[in-house]
Short mmCIF file of N, CA, C and O in Angstrom, two decimals:
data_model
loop_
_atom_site.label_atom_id
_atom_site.label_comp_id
_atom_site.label_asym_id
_atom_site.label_seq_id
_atom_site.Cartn_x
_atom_site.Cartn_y
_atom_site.Cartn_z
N UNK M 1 1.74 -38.88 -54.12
CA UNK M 1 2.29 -39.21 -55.41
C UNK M 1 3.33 -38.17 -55.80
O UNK M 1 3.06 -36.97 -55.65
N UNK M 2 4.60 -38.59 -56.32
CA UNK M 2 5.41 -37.60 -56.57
C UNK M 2 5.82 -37.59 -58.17
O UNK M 2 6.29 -38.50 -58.85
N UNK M 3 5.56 -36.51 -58.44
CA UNK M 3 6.11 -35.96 -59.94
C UNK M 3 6.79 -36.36 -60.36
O UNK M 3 7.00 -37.31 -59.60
N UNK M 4 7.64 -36.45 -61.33
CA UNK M 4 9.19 -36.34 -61.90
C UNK M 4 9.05 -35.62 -62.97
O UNK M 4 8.00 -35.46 -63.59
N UNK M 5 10.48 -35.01 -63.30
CA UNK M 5 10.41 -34.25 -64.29
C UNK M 5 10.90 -34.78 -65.24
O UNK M 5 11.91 -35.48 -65.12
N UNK M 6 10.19 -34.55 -66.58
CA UNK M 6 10.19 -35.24 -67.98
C UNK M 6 11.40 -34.47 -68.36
O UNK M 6 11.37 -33.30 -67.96
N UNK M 7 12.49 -34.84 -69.04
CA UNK M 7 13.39 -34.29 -69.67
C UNK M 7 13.00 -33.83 -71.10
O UNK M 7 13.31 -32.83 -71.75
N UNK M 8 12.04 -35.12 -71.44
CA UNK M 8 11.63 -34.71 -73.27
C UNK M 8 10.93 -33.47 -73.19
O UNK M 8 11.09 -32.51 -73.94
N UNK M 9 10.10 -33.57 -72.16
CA UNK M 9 8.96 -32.67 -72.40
C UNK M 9 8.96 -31.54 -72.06
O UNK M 9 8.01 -30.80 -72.28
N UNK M 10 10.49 -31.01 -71.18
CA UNK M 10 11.13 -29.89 -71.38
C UNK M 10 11.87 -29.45 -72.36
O UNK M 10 12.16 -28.35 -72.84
N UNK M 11 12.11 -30.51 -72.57
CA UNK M 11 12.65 -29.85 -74.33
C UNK M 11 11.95 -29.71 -75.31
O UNK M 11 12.51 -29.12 -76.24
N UNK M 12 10.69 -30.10 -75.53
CA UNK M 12 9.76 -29.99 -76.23
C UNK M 12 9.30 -28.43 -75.99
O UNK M 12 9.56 -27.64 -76.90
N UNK M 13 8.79 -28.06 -75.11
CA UNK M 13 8.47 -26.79 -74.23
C UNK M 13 9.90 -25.46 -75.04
O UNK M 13 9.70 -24.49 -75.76
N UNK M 14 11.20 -26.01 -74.52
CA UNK M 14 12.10 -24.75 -74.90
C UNK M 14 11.99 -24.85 -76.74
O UNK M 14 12.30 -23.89 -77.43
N UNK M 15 11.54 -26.07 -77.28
CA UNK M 15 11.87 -26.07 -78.44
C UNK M 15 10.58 -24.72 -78.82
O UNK M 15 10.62 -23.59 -79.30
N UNK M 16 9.65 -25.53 -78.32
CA UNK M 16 8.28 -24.56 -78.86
C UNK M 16 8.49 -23.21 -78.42
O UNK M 16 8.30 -22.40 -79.32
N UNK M 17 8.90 -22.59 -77.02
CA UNK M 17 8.60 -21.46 -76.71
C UNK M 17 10.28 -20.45 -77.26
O UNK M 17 10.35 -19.32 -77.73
N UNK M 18 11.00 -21.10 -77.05
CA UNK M 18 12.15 -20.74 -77.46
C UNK M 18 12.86 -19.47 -76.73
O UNK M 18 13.47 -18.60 -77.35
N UNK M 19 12.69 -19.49 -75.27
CA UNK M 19 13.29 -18.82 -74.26
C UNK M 19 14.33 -17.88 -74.47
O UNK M 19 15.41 -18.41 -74.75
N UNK M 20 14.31 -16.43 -74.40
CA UNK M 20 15.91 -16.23 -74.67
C UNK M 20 16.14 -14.77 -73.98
O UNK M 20 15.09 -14.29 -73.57
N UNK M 21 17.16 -14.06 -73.80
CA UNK M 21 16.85 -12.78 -73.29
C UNK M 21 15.93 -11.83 -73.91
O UNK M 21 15.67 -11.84 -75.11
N UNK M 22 15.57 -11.21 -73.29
CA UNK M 22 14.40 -10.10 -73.95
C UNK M 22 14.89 -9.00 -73.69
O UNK M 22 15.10 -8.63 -72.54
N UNK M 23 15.15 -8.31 -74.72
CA UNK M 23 15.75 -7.03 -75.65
C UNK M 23 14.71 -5.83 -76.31
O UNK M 23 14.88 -4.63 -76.52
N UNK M 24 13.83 -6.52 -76.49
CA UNK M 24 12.47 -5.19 -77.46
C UNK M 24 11.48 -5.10 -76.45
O UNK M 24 11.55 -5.97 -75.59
N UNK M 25 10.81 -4.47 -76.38
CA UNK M 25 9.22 -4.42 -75.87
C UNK M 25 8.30 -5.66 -76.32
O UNK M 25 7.63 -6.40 -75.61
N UNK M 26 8.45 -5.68 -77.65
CA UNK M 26 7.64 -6.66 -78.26
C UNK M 26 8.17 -8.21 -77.93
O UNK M 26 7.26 -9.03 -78.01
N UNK M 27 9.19 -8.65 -77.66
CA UNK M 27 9.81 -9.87 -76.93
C UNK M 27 9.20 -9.87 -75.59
O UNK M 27 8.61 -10.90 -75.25
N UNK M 28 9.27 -8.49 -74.46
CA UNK M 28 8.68 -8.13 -73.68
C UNK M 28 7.25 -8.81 -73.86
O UNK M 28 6.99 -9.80 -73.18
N UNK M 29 6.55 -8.41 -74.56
CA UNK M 29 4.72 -8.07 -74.48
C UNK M 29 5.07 -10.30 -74.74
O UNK M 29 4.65 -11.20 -74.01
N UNK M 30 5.69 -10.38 -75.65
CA UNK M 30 5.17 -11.93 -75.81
C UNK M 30 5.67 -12.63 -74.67
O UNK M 30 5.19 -13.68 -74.23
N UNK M 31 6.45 -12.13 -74.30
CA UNK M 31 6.86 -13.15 -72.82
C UNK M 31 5.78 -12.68 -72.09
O UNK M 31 5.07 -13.69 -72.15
N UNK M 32 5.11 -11.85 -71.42
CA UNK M 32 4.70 -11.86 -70.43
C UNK M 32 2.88 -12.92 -70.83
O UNK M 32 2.26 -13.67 -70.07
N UNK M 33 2.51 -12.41 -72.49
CA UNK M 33 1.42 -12.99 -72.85
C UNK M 33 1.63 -14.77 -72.09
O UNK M 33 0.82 -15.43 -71.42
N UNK M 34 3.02 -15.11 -72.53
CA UNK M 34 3.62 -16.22 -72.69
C UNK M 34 3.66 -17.00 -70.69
O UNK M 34 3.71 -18.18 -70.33
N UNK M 35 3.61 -15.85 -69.95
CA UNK M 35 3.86 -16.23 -68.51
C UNK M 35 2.28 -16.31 -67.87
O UNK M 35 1.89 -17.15 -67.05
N UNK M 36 1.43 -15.15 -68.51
CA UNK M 36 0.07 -15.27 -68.46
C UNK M 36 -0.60 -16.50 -68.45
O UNK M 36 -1.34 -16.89 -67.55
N UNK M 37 -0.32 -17.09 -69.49
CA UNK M 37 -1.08 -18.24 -69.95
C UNK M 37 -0.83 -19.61 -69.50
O UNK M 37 -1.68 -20.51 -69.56
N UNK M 38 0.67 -19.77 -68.95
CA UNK M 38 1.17 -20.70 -68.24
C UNK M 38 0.48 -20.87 -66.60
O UNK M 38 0.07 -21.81 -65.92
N UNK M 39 0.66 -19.06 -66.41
CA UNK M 39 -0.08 -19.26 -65.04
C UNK M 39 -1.63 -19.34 -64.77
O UNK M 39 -2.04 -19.50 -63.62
N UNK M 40 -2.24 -19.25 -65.54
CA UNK M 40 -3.95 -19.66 -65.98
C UNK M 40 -3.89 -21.15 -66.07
O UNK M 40 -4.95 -21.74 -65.87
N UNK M 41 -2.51 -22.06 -66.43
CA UNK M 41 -2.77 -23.25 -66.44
C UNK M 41 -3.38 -24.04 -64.81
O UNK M 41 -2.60 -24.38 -63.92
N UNK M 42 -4.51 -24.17 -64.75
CA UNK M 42 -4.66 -25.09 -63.20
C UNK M 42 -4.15 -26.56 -62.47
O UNK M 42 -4.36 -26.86 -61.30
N UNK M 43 -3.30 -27.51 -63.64
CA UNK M 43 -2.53 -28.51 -63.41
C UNK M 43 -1.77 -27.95 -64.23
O UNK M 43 -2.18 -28.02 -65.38
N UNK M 44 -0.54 -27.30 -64.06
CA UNK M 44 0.45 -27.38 -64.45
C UNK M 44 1.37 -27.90 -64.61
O UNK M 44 0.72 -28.24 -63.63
N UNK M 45 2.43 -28.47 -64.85
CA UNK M 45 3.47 -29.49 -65.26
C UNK M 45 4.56 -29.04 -64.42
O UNK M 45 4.63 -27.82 -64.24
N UNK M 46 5.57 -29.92 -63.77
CA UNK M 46 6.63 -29.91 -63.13
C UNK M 46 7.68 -29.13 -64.40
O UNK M 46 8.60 -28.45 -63.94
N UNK M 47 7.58 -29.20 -65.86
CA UNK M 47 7.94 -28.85 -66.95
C UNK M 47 7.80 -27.62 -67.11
O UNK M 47 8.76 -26.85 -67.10
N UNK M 48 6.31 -27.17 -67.32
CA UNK M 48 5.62 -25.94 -67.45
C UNK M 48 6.34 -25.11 -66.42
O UNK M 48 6.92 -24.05 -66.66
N UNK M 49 6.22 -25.84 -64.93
CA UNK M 49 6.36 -24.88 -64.03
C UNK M 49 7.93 -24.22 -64.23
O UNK M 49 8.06 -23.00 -64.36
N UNK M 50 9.05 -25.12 -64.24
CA UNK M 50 10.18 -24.63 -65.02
C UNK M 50 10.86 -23.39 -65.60
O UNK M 50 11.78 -22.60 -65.40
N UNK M 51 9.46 -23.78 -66.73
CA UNK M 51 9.87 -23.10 -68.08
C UNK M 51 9.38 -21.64 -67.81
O UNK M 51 9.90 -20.68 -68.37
N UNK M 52 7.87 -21.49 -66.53
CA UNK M 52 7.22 -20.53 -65.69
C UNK M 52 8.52 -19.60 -65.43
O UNK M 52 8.91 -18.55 -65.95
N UNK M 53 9.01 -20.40 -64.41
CA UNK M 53 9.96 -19.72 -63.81
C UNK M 53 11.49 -19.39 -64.36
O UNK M 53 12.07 -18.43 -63.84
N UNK M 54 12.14 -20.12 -65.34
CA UNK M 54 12.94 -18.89 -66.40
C UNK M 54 12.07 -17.95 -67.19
O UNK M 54 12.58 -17.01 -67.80
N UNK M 55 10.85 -18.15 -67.20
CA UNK M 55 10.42 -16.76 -68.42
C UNK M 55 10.10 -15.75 -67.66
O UNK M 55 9.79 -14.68 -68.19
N UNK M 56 10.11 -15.94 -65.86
CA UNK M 56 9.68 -14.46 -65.27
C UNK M 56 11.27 -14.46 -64.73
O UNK M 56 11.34 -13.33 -64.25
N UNK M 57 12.09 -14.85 -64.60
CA UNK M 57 14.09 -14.57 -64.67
C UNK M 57 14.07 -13.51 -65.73
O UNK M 57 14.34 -12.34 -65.46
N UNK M 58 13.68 -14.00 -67.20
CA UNK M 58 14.08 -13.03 -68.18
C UNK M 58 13.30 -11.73 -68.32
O UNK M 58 13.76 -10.71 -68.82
N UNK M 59 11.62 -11.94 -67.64
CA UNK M 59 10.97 -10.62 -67.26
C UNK M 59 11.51 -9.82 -66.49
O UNK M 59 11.74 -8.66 -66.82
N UNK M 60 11.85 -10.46 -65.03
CA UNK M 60 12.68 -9.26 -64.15
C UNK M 60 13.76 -8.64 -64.67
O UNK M 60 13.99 -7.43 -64.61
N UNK M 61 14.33 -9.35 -65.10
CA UNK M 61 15.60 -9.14 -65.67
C UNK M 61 15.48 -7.70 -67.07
O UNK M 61 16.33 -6.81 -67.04
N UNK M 62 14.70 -7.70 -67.83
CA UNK M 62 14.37 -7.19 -68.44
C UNK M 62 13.37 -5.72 -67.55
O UNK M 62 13.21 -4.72 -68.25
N UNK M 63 13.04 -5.71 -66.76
CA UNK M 63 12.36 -4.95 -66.20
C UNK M 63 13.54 -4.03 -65.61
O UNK M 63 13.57 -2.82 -65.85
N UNK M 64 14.58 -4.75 -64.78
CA UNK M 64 15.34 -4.10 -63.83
C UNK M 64 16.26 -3.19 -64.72
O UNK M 64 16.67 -2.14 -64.22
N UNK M 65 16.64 -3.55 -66.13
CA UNK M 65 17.12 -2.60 -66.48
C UNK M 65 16.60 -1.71 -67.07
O UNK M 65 17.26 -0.68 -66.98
N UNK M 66 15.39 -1.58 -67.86
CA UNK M 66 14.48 -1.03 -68.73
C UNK M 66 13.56 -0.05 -67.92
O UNK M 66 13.27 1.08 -68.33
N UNK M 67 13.07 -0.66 -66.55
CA UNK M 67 11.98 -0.11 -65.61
C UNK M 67 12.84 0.08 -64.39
O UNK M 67 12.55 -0.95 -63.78
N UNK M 68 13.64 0.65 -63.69
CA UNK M 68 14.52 0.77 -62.65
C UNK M 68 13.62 1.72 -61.65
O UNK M 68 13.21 2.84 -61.95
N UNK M 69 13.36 0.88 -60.14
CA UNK M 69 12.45 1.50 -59.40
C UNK M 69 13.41 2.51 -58.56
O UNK M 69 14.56 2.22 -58.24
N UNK M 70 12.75 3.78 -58.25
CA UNK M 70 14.11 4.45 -57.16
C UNK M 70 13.66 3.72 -55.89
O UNK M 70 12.66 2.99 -55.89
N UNK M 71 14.30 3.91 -54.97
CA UNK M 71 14.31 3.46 -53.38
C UNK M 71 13.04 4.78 -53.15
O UNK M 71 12.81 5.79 -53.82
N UNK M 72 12.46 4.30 -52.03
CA UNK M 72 11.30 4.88 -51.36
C UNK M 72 12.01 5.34 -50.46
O UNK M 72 12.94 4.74 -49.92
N UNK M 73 11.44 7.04 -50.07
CA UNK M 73 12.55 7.75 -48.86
C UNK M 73 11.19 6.64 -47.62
O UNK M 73 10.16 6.04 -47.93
N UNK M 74 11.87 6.82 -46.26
CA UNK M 74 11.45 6.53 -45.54
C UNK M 74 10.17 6.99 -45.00
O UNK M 74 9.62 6.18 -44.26
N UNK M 75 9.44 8.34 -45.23
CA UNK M 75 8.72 9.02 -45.28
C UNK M 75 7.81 8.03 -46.17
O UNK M 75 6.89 7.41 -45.63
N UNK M 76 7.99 7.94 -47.10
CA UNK M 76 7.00 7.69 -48.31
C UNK M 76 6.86 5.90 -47.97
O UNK M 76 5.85 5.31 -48.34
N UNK M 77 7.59 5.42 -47.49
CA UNK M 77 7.24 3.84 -47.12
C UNK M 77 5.98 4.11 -46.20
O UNK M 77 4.83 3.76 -46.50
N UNK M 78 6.37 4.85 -44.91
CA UNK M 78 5.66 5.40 -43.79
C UNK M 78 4.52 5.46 -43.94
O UNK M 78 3.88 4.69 -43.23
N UNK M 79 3.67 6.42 -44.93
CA UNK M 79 2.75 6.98 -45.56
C UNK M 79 1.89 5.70 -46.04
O UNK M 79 0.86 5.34 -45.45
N UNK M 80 2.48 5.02 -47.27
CA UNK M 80 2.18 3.79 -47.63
C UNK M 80 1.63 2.93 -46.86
O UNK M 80 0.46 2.56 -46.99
N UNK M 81 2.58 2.44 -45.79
CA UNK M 81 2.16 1.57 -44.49
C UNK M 81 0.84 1.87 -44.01
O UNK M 81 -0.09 1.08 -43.81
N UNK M 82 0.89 3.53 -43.79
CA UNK M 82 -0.39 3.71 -42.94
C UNK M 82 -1.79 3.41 -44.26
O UNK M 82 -2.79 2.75 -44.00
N UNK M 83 -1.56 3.95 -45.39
CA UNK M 83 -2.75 3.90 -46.33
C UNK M 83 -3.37 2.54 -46.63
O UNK M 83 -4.55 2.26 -46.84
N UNK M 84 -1.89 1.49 -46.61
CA UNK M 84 -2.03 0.23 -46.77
C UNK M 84 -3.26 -0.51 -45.64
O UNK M 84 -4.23 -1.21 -45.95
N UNK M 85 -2.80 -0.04 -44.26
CA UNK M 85 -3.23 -0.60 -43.36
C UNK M 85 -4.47 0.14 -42.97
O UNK M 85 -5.18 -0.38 -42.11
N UNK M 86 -4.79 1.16 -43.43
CA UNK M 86 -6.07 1.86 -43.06
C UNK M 86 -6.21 2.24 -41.43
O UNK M 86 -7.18 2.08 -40.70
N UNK M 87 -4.73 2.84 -41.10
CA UNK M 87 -5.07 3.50 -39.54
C UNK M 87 -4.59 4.65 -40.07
O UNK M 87 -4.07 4.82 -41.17
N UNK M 88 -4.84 5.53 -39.09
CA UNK M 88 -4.71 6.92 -38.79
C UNK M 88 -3.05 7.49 -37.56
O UNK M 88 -2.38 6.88 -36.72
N UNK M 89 -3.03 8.46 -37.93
CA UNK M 89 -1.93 9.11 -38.00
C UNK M 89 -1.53 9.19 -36.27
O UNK M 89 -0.48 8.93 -35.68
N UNK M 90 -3.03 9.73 -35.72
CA UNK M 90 -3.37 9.25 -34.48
C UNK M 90 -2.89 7.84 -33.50
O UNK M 90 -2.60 7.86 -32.30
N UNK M 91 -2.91 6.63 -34.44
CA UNK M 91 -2.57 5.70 -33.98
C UNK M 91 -1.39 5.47 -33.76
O UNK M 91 -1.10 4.55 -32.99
N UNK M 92 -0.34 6.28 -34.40
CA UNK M 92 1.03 6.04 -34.11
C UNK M 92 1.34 6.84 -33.22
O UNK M 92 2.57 6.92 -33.27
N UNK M 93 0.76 7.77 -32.07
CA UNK M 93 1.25 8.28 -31.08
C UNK M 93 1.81 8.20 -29.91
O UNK M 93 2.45 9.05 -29.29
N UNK M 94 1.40 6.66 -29.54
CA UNK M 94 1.93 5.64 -28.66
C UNK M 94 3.49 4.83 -28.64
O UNK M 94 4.16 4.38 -27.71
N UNK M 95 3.72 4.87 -30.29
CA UNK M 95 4.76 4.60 -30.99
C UNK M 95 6.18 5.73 -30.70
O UNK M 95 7.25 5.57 -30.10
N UNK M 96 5.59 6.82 -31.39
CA UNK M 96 6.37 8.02 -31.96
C UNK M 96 6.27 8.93 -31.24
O UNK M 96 7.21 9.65 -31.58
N UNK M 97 5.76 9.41 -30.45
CA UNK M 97 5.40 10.45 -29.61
C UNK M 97 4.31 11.15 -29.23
O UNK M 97 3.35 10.62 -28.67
N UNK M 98 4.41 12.96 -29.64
CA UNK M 98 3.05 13.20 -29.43
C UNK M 98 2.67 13.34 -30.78
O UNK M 98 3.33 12.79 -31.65
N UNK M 99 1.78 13.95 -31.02
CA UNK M 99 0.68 13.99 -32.43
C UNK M 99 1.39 15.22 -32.99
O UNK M 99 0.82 15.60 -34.01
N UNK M 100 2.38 15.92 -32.67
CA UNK M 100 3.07 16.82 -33.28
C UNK M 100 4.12 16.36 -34.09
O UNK M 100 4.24 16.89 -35.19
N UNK M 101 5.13 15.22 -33.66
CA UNK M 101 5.69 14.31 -33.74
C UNK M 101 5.45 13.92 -35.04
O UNK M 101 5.98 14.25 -36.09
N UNK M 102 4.42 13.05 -34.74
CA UNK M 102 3.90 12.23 -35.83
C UNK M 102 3.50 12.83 -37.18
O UNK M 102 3.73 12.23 -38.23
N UNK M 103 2.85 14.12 -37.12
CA UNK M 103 2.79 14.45 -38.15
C UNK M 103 3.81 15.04 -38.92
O UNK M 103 3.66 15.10 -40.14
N UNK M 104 4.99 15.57 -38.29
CA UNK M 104 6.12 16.37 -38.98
C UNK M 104 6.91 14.87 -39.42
O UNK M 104 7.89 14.95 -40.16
N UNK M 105 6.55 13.81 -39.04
CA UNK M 105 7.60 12.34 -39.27
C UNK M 105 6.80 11.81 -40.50
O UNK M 105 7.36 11.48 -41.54
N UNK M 106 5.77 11.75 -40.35
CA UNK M 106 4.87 11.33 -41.92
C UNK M 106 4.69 12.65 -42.70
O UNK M 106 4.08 12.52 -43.75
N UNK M 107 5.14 13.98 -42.36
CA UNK M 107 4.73 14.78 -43.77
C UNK M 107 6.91 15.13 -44.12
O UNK M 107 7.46 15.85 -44.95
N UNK M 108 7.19 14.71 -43.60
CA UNK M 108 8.70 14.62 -44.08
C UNK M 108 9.90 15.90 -43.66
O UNK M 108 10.97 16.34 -44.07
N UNK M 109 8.78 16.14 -42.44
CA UNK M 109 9.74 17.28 -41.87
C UNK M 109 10.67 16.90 -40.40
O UNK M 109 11.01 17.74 -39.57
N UNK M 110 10.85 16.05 -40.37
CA UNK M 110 11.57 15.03 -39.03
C UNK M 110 11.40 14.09 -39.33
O UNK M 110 10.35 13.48 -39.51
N UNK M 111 13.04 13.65 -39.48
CA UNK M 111 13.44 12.25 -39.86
C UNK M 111 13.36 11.59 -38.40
O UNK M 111 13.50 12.11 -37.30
N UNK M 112 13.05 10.07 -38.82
CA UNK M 112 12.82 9.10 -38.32
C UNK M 112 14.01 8.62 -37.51
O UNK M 112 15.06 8.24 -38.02
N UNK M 113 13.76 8.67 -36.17
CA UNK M 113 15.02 8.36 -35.53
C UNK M 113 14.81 6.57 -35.56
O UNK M 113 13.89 5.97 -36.11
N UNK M 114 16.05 5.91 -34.71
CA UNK M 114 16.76 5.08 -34.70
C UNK M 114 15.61 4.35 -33.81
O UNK M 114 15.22 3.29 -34.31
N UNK M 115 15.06 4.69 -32.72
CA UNK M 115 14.11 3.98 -31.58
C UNK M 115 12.97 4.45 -32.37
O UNK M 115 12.04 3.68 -32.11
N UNK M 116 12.65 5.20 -33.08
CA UNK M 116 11.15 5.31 -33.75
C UNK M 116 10.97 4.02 -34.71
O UNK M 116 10.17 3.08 -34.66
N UNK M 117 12.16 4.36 -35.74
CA UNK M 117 12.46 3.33 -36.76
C UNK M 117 12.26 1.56 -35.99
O UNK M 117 11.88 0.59 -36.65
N UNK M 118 12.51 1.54 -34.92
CA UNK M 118 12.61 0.31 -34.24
C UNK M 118 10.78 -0.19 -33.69
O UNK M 118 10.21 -1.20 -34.12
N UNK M 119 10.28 0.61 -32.91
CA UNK M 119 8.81 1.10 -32.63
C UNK M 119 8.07 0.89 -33.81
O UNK M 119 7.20 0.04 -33.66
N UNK M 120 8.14 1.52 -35.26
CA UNK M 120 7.81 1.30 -36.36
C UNK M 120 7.76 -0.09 -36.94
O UNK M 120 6.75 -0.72 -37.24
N UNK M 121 9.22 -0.51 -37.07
CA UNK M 121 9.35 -2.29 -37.84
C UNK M 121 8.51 -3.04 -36.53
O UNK M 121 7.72 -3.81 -37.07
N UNK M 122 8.35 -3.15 -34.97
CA UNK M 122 7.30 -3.83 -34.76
C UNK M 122 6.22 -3.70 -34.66
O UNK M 122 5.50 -4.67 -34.42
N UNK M 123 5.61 -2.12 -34.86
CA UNK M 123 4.49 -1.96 -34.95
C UNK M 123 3.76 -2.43 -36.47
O UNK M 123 2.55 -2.67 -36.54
N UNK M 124 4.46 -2.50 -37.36
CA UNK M 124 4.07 -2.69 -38.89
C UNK M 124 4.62 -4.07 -39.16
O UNK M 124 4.52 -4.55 -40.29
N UNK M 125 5.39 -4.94 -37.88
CA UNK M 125 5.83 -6.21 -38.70
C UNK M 125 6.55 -5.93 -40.00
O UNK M 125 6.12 -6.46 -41.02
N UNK M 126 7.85 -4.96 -40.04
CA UNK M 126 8.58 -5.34 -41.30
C UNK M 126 10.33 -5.35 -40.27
O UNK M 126 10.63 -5.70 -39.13
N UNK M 127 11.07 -4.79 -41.38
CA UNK M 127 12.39 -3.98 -40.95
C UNK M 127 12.60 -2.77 -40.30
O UNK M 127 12.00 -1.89 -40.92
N UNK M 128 13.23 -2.31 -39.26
CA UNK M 128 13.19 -1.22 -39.37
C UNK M 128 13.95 -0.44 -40.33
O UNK M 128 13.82 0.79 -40.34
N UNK M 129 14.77 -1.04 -41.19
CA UNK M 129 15.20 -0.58 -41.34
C UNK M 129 14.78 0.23 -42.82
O UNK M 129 15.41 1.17 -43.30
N UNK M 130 13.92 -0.22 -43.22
CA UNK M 130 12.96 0.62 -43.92
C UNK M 130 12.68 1.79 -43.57
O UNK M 130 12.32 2.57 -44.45
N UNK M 131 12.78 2.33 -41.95
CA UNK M 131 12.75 3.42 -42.17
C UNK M 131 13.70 4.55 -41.72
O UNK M 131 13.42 5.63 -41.21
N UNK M 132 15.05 3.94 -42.10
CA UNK M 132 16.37 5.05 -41.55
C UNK M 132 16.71 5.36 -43.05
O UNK M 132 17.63 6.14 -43.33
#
């Protein structure tokens, strides 16, 4: 069975919620109450879902300038990866070299070469380039 989307009943939706950039904290706090509660909905509306997805546009949006993340040095992705994944430092020796290696590359005293960085994105399944 396929959906369609109600035109009224998106406008009904922008009339009620009244969408708009978010400028204060407190526009902030009600949008997100406002994205909360949409996503607690368990049949949601082709409408709803919509209106879902401009009100987390105007969250990011609002975040990226207000909350600005720095870039992660490569070191500190590294670190992450391993805590994430629950191996040991040990395990990347096969990868990276010897265990001397490895530890001066995760405590941030030897940067990550170009064939490590490469060894790394398939050992962790990402980019390597996460870590140049």
């Amino acid at each position: 069975m396929t959906t369609s989307f109600n035109t009224i009943t998106y406008s009904q939706l922008l009339v009620e919620l009244q969408p708009k950039v978010i400028t204060t904290e407190e526009e902030y706090d009600h949008t997100l109450e406002t994205v909360e509660k949409l996503m607690a909905c368990k049949n949601r509306t082709p409408e709803q879902t919509a209106i879902l997805q401009l009100l987390v546009t105007l969250i990011e949006e609002f975040e990226n300038k207000n909350y600005p993340l720095e870039p992660s040095s490569p070191h500190a992705i590294l670190k992450h990866l391993i805590e994430a994944r629950g191996i040991k430092q040990s395990d990347l020796v096969g990868i990276m070299g010897s265990k001397g290696v490895v530890s001066e590359v995760v405590n941030g005293n030897r940067a990550i070469s170009k064939a490590q960085a490469k060894a790394l994105g398939k050992f962790f399944h990402v980019s390597p380039a996460l870590f140049i």
